[in-house]
Coordinates of C-alpha atoms in Angstrom, one line a residue:
X1 CA 38.5 54.8 -17.5
X2 CA 36.4 52.4 -19.5
X3 CA 37.7 52.3 -23.1
X4 CA 35.3 50.1 -25.3
X5 CA 37.5 47.5 -27.0
X6 CA 35.2 44.9 -28.4
X7 CA 31.9 45.4 -30.3
X8 CA 30.5 42.7 -32.5
X9 CA 27.0 42.0 -33.7
X10 CA 27.3 38.3 -32.7
X11 CA 28.0 39.3 -29.0
X12 CA 24.6 38.1 -28.0
X13 CA 25.3 34.6 -29.4
X14 CA 28.4 34.3 -27.1
X15 CA 26.0 34.8 -24.0
X16 CA 24.1 31.6 -25.0
X17 CA 24.8 28.1 -24.1
X18 CA 26.5 26.6 -21.0
X19 CA 28.7 28.2 -18.5
X20 CA 31.8 27.0 -16.9
X21 CA 33.1 27.6 -13.2
X22 CA 36.6 29.0 -12.6
X23 CA 37.9 28.9 -9.1
X24 CA 40.5 31.6 -8.6
X25 CA 43.1 32.1 -5.8
X26 CA 43.8 30.2 -2.6
X27 CA 40.2 30.8 -1.4
X28 CA 39.0 29.3 -4.5
X29 CA 36.6 32.3 -5.3
X30 CA 34.1 31.0 -8.0
X31 CA 33.4 32.9 -11.2
X32 CA 30.9 31.6 -13.7
X33 CA 31.3 32.6 -17.5
X34 CA 29.7 31.6 -20.7
X35 CA 32.0 29.0 -22.5
X36 CA 31.6 30.4 -25.9
X37 CA 32.5 33.9 -24.7
X38 CA 35.8 33.0 -22.9
X39 CA 36.7 30.4 -25.7
X40 CA 36.2 33.0 -28.3
X41 CA 38.6 35.4 -26.7
X42 CA 41.1 33.1 -25.0
X43 CA 43.2 30.5 -26.8
X44 CA 44.2 29.1 -23.5
X45 CA 40.6 28.3 -22.5
X46 CA 39.7 27.3 -26.0
X47 CA 42.4 24.6 -26.1
X48 CA 41.7 23.5 -22.5
X49 CA 38.0 23.1 -23.3
X50 CA 38.5 21.4 -26.7
X51 CA 40.3 18.4 -25.2
X52 CA 39.3 15.8 -22.8
X53 CA 41.0 17.3 -19.7
X54 CA 39.4 16.5 -16.4
X55 CA 38.6 20.2 -16.1
X56 CA 37.0 20.3 -19.4
X57 CA 34.8 17.3 -18.6
X58 CA 33.8 18.6 -15.1
X59 CA 33.3 22.1 -16.5
X60 CA 35.4 23.5 -13.5
X61 CA 38.9 25.1 -13.8
X62 CA 41.2 26.0 -10.9
X63 CA 43.6 29.1 -11.0
X64 CA 45.1 29.0 -7.5
X65 CA 48.1 31.2 -8.3
X66 CA 46.0 34.1 -9.7
X67 CA 44.3 37.0 -7.9
X68 CA 40.4 37.0 -7.8
X69 CA 40.4 40.8 -8.0
X70 CA 42.5 40.9 -11.2
X71 CA 40.5 37.9 -12.8
X72 CA 37.4 40.0 -12.0
X73 CA 38.7 42.7 -14.3
X74 CA 39.0 40.2 -17.0
X75 CA 35.5 38.8 -16.6
X76 CA 34.1 42.3 -16.6
X77 CA 36.0 43.1 -19.7
X78 CA 34.7 39.9 -21.4
X79 CA 31.1 40.9 -20.8
X80 CA 31.3 44.5 -21.1
X81 CA 34.3 45.3 -23.4
X82 CA 35.5 47.9 -20.7
X83 CA 37.9 47.9 -17.7
X84 CA 36.2 49.1 -14.6
X85 CA 39.1 51.1 -13.4
X86 CA 39.6 54.8 -12.8
X87 CA 41.5 56.3 -9.8
X88 CA 41.9 60.0 -10.0
X89 CA 43.9 60.2 -6.7
X90 CA 47.5 61.3 -6.9
X91 CA 50.5 59.4 -5.6
X92 CA 50.4 55.8 -4.4
X93 CA 46.7 55.2 -4.6
X94 CA 47.0 56.1 -8.4
X95 CA 50.1 54.1 -8.7
X96 CA 48.3 51.0 -7.2
X97 CA 45.9 51.1 -10.1
X98 CA 48.8 50.9 -12.6
X99 CA 49.8 47.8 -10.6
X100 CA 46.4 46.2 -11.3
X101 CA 46.6 47.1 -14.9
X102 CA 50.1 45.6 -15.4
X103 CA 48.9 42.4 -13.5
X104 CA 46.0 42.3 -15.8
X105 CA 48.3 42.5 -18.8
X106 CA 50.2 39.6 -17.4
X107 CA 47.1 37.6 -16.9
X108 CA 46.1 38.3 -20.5
X109 CA 49.5 36.9 -21.4
X110 CA 48.7 33.7 -19.5
X111 CA 45.3 33.3 -21.2
X112 CA 46.7 34.0 -24.6
X113 CA 44.1 36.8 -25.0
X114 CA 45.8 39.5 -27.1
X115 CA 42.6 41.6 -27.3
X116 CA 42.6 41.9 -23.4
X117 CA 46.3 42.8 -23.3
X118 CA 45.7 45.5 -25.7
X119 CA 42.8 46.9 -23.7
X120 CA 45.1 47.1 -20.7
X121 CA 47.7 49.0 -22.7
X122 CA 45.0 51.5 -23.8
X123 CA 43.9 51.8 -20.2
X124 CA 47.5 52.6 -19.0
X125 CA 48.1 55.1 -21.6
X126 CA 44.6 56.7 -20.9
X127 CA 45.5 57.0 -17.3
X128 CA 48.9 58.7 -18.1
X129 CA 47.0 61.3 -20.2
X130 CA 44.4 62.0 -17.5
X131 CA 44.9 64.6 -14.7
X132 CA 44.5 63.7 -11.1
X133 CA 42.6 65.5 -8.3
X134 CA 45.8 67.6 -7.9
X135 CA 45.6 68.6 -11.6
X136 CA 48.8 66.7 -12.5
X137 CA 49.5 63.7 -14.7
X138 CA 50.8 60.7 -12.7
X139 CA 53.0 57.9 -14.3
X140 CA 53.7 54.4 -13.2
X141 CA 56.6 54.3 -10.7
X142 CA 58.3 51.5 -8.7
X143 CA 55.9 48.4 -8.2
X144 CA 54.3 48.2 -11.6
X145 CA 57.5 48.4 -13.4
X146 CA 59.2 45.7 -11.0
X147 CA 56.1 43.5 -11.6
X148 CA 56.2 44.0 -15.4
X149 CA 59.7 43.0 -15.8
X150 CA 59.5 40.1 -13.3
X151 CA 56.5 38.4 -15.2
X152 CA 56.9 39.2 -18.8
X153 CA 59.4 38.0 -21.4
X154 CA 62.0 40.4 -22.9
X155 CA 60.0 41.1 -26.1
X156 CA 56.8 42.1 -24.2
X157 CA 55.5 45.4 -25.5
X158 CA 54.5 46.7 -22.2
X159 CA 58.1 46.9 -21.4
X160 CA 58.7 49.2 -24.3
X161 CA 55.6 51.2 -23.2
X162 CA 57.0 51.8 -19.8
X163 CA 60.5 52.7 -21.0
X164 CA 58.9 55.2 -23.5
X165 CA 56.8 56.8 -20.8
X166 CA 59.9 57.6 -19.0
X167 CA 61.8 58.7 -22.1
X168 CA 59.2 61.2 -23.0
X169 CA 57.9 62.4 -19.6
X170 CA 60.2 61.3 -16.9
X171 CA 62.3 63.0 -14.2
X172 CA 65.1 61.7 -12.2
X173 CA 62.9 61.8 -9.1
X174 CA 60.7 59.0 -10.5
X175 CA 63.7 56.8 -10.0
X176 CA 65.0 58.1 -6.7
X177 CA 61.8 59.3 -4.7
X178 CA 59.4 56.3 -5.4
X179 CA 59.9 52.8 -4.1
X180 CA 63.3 51.3 -3.6
X181 CA 65.8 52.2 -6.4
X182 CA 67.5 48.9 -5.8
X183 CA 64.4 47.1 -6.8
X184 CA 64.2 48.7 -10.3
X185 CA 64.8 46.0 -12.8
X186 CA 68.3 46.3 -14.5
X187 CA 66.9 45.5 -17.9
X188 CA 64.5 48.5 -17.4
X189 CA 67.3 50.9 -16.5
X190 CA 69.4 49.7 -19.4
X191 CA 66.7 50.1 -21.9
X192 CA 66.0 53.5 -20.5
X193 CA 69.6 54.5 -20.6
X194 CA 69.9 53.3 -24.2
X195 CA 66.8 55.1 -25.5
X196 CA 68.0 58.3 -23.8
X197 CA 71.4 58.2 -25.4
X198 CA 69.9 57.4 -28.8
X199 CA 67.4 60.4 -28.7
X200 CA 67.8 62.8 -31.6
X201 CA 66.3 66.3 -32.2
X202 CA 63.1 66.0 -34.1
X203 CA 62.7 62.3 -33.7
X204 CA 60.5 62.4 -30.6
X205 CA 57.2 60.8 -30.8
X206 CA 54.7 60.5 -27.8
X207 CA 53.5 56.9 -27.2
X208 CA 50.3 55.8 -28.9
X209 CA 48.3 52.8 -28.0
X210 CA 48.7 51.1 -31.2
X211 CA 52.5 51.1 -30.8
X212 CA 52.2 48.6 -28.1
X213 CA 49.3 46.4 -29.2
X214 CA 49.9 42.7 -30.0
X215 CA 49.0 41.6 -33.4
X216 CA 47.6 38.3 -34.6
X217 CA 50.7 36.5 -35.9
X218 CA 48.6 34.3 -38.2
X219 CA 47.3 37.0 -40.5
X220 CA 49.2 40.3 -39.4
X221 CA 45.9 41.9 -38.4
X222 CA 45.3 43.8 -35.1
X223 CA 43.0 41.4 -33.0
X224 CA 41.1 44.5 -31.6

């Protein structure tokens, strides 16, 4: 699963110039990334490097609360425009990949990188459309939903995506047989119940990636 999100004729220019070091996690795992590349994509890093912060002057940033593995997905996407994820195992192994994609979405929110968030949305939908080794389609259950609702704001479009996936494809077993039902976020269950009650014949529409993309509020255009 490697959807190409970003192609630009000036990509080569983004690989020129100086790099910055980013230390991630408790173990301070080091990543080096070209400054122009990450600043052009992330408003968070652009603002951080534009000022006279100590980190900017030392060209070293520390992200002790983030996971190196998830940050690695971000760096891979910055350089290659793809997400290096595709697990076609059914059940919990496949669901673990949904957890990683939701965590990547949350990381993109922290970095104010809308293009990366949209890439994770595309990857989630592509995964739901793909058949696993048992020839079935598997959807996010339990942990990825809990993580999304714990770490995003009420208006986050990934919440709407998760609800819509259940509205259009779900079974009661998704709520009872996977994970701990008591851990399912109440806002998720309320939104799901509301959507199901409001369903009308002929109004069903399967989720599409663009329905959950974040758009640039400055000009109304999709940043992807």
